[in-house]
XYZ file of C-alpha atoms in Angstrom:
177
model
C -0.096 0.096 -0.177
C 3.227 2.440 0.266
C 4.008 2.305 -2.969
C 0.364 3.399 -4.170
C 0.330 6.309 -1.438
C 3.778 7.403 -2.952
C 2.440 7.366 -6.465
C -0.564 9.293 -5.435
C 1.380 11.941 -3.629
C 3.948 12.182 -6.347
C 1.013 12.686 -8.871
C -0.962 15.018 -6.816
C 2.201 17.313 -6.031
C 2.785 17.389 -9.915
C -0.906 18.297 -10.731
C -0.831 20.920 -7.824
C 2.214 22.778 -9.568
C 0.863 22.852 -12.776
C -2.438 24.312 -12.101
C -6.014 23.151 -12.312
C -7.452 23.216 -15.544
C -7.888 19.922 -17.749
C -5.874 19.410 -21.134
C -9.076 20.441 -22.828
C -11.660 22.214 -20.832
C -14.327 22.851 -23.562
C -15.174 19.333 -23.821
C -17.599 17.473 -21.602
C -16.680 14.069 -21.883
C -13.576 11.809 -22.873
C -13.053 7.909 -23.448
C -9.728 6.193 -23.419
C -8.908 2.641 -24.481
C -5.549 0.832 -24.496
C -3.709 -2.384 -23.899
C -3.108 -3.202 -20.460
C -0.198 -5.455 -18.639
C -1.374 -6.822 -15.526
C 0.484 -8.526 -12.853
C -1.671 -10.075 -10.235
C -0.036 -10.926 -6.967
C -1.428 -13.652 -5.035
C 0.453 -14.933 -1.760
C 3.881 -16.000 -3.280
C 2.662 -16.393 -6.744
C 2.794 -13.794 -9.759
C 0.290 -13.985 -12.721
C 1.063 -12.154 -15.878
C -1.591 -11.236 -18.232
C -2.842 -8.597 -20.992
C -6.362 -7.021 -21.363
C -8.024 -4.600 -23.425
C -8.742 -1.419 -21.385
C -11.601 1.274 -21.898
C -12.125 4.219 -19.457
C -15.020 6.838 -19.842
C -15.470 10.068 -17.867
C -17.418 13.355 -17.444
C -15.589 16.316 -16.163
C -17.320 17.937 -13.105
C -15.294 21.092 -13.190
C -11.966 21.896 -14.780
C -8.869 19.551 -13.992
C -11.640 17.192 -11.837
C -13.813 14.683 -13.488
C -15.385 11.272 -12.620
C -14.371 8.157 -14.443
C -15.222 4.510 -14.657
C -13.042 1.858 -16.452
C -13.028 -2.072 -17.307
C -10.455 -4.418 -18.546
C -11.472 -7.077 -20.947
C -8.911 -10.265 -20.573
C -6.795 -11.072 -23.534
C -5.212 -14.115 -22.324
C -4.751 -16.192 -19.091
C -1.517 -17.219 -17.157
C -0.546 -20.543 -16.317
C 2.005 -21.449 -13.254
C 2.652 -25.088 -12.645
C -0.969 -26.775 -12.803
C -2.596 -23.595 -11.916
C -4.512 -21.596 -14.435
C -5.099 -18.181 -13.437
C -7.676 -15.458 -15.212
C -8.829 -11.828 -14.237
C -12.107 -12.176 -16.021
C -12.907 -8.552 -15.513
C -11.349 -5.661 -13.663
C -13.772 -2.518 -12.911
C -12.938 0.998 -11.549
C -14.717 3.953 -10.793
C -12.872 6.872 -9.417
C -12.085 10.675 -9.526
C -9.533 11.984 -12.021
C -7.877 15.330 -11.019
C -5.520 16.431 -14.281
C -2.974 19.195 -14.975
C -3.275 21.719 -17.795
C -1.959 20.777 -21.191
C 0.052 24.043 -22.296
C -0.588 23.715 -26.178
C -2.244 20.950 -28.345
C 0.997 19.117 -28.691
C 2.020 19.540 -24.594
C 1.751 16.964 -21.848
C -0.039 17.003 -18.804
C -0.095 14.663 -15.606
C -3.323 12.980 -14.298
C -3.972 10.795 -11.262
C -7.145 8.638 -10.745
C -8.181 6.844 -7.343
C -11.301 5.007 -6.264
C -13.033 1.733 -5.860
C -12.148 -1.233 -7.901
C -13.539 -4.721 -8.389
C -12.089 -7.840 -10.021
C -13.461 -11.312 -10.938
C -11.052 -13.928 -10.735
C -10.969 -17.361 -11.799
C -8.140 -20.042 -10.670
C -8.346 -23.534 -11.824
C -5.890 -26.584 -11.030
C -6.004 -30.077 -10.932
C -7.666 -30.159 -7.674
C -9.750 -27.034 -7.438
C -11.684 -24.689 -9.456
C -12.517 -20.987 -7.750
C -14.279 -18.172 -9.257
C -15.010 -15.116 -6.956
C -15.538 -11.466 -6.963
C -12.580 -9.251 -4.676
C -13.327 -5.533 -4.053
C -10.950 -2.947 -2.769
C -9.485 0.346 -4.236
C -6.995 1.429 -6.833
C -4.832 4.340 -7.898
C -3.532 5.563 -10.930
C -0.733 7.726 -12.270
C -0.122 8.757 -15.671
C 1.050 11.208 -18.683
C -0.809 12.646 -21.580
C 1.067 13.676 -24.740
C -1.428 15.805 -26.959
C -1.917 14.979 -30.668
C -4.369 17.612 -31.294
C -7.099 19.516 -29.558
C -9.407 16.665 -28.849
C -6.949 13.346 -29.033
C -4.065 12.427 -26.626
C -1.823 9.423 -26.202
C -1.599 7.869 -22.661
C 0.956 6.146 -20.302
C -0.109 5.127 -17.075
C 0.499 3.031 -14.055
C -2.357 1.877 -11.980
C -2.029 -0.213 -8.477
C -5.388 -2.288 -7.792
C -5.645 -3.508 -4.045
C -9.096 -5.880 -4.331
C -8.275 -8.229 -1.301
C -5.703 -8.027 1.535
C -3.916 -10.806 -0.452
C -4.378 -9.989 -3.912
C -2.583 -6.940 -5.528
C -2.835 -6.263 -9.268
C -0.361 -3.527 -10.569
C -0.928 -2.446 -14.257
C 1.051 -0.620 -17.198
C -1.150 0.843 -19.791
C -0.384 2.600 -23.432
C -3.723 4.218 -24.486
C -5.175 6.737 -26.637
C -7.817 9.382 -25.212
C -10.395 11.187 -27.348
C -12.434 14.122 -25.898
C -15.855 15.233 -27.407
């Protein structure tokens, strides 16, 4: 949990230093999609997988928005006789975003809130499928392509159970409309 706290503190400090208006203030909605690499840590095992990620949101005021997201799995991971799959990873949170100085500029952002994951684990001896709930924190950077399009790079940390941590790295594209 201290790693997530440090990321949030760093991103909030960067956000505060840059101001309080979003990258494009004249558009009320945004949507993003990308490819995400997940590394789920359960006890002493780490399972890696990829997913397609989609986020959508609405600006409440300049620099502050609400965001929801979903990850759709692309593959599963197997370690020994255990086949592990994150069947769905869902988030809802508040987004803080710094200003973008120009259309081709950069802006930092953070998102934090509620996370829920459906996880399946199958072995030779057992089959388990369950929902886990917790929190997530994200820090990232946007690079402008034009007034309404940006490329994004972000790191997210999902703590959906006391024993289940899911850090993720995403490369994506965001459209504001």
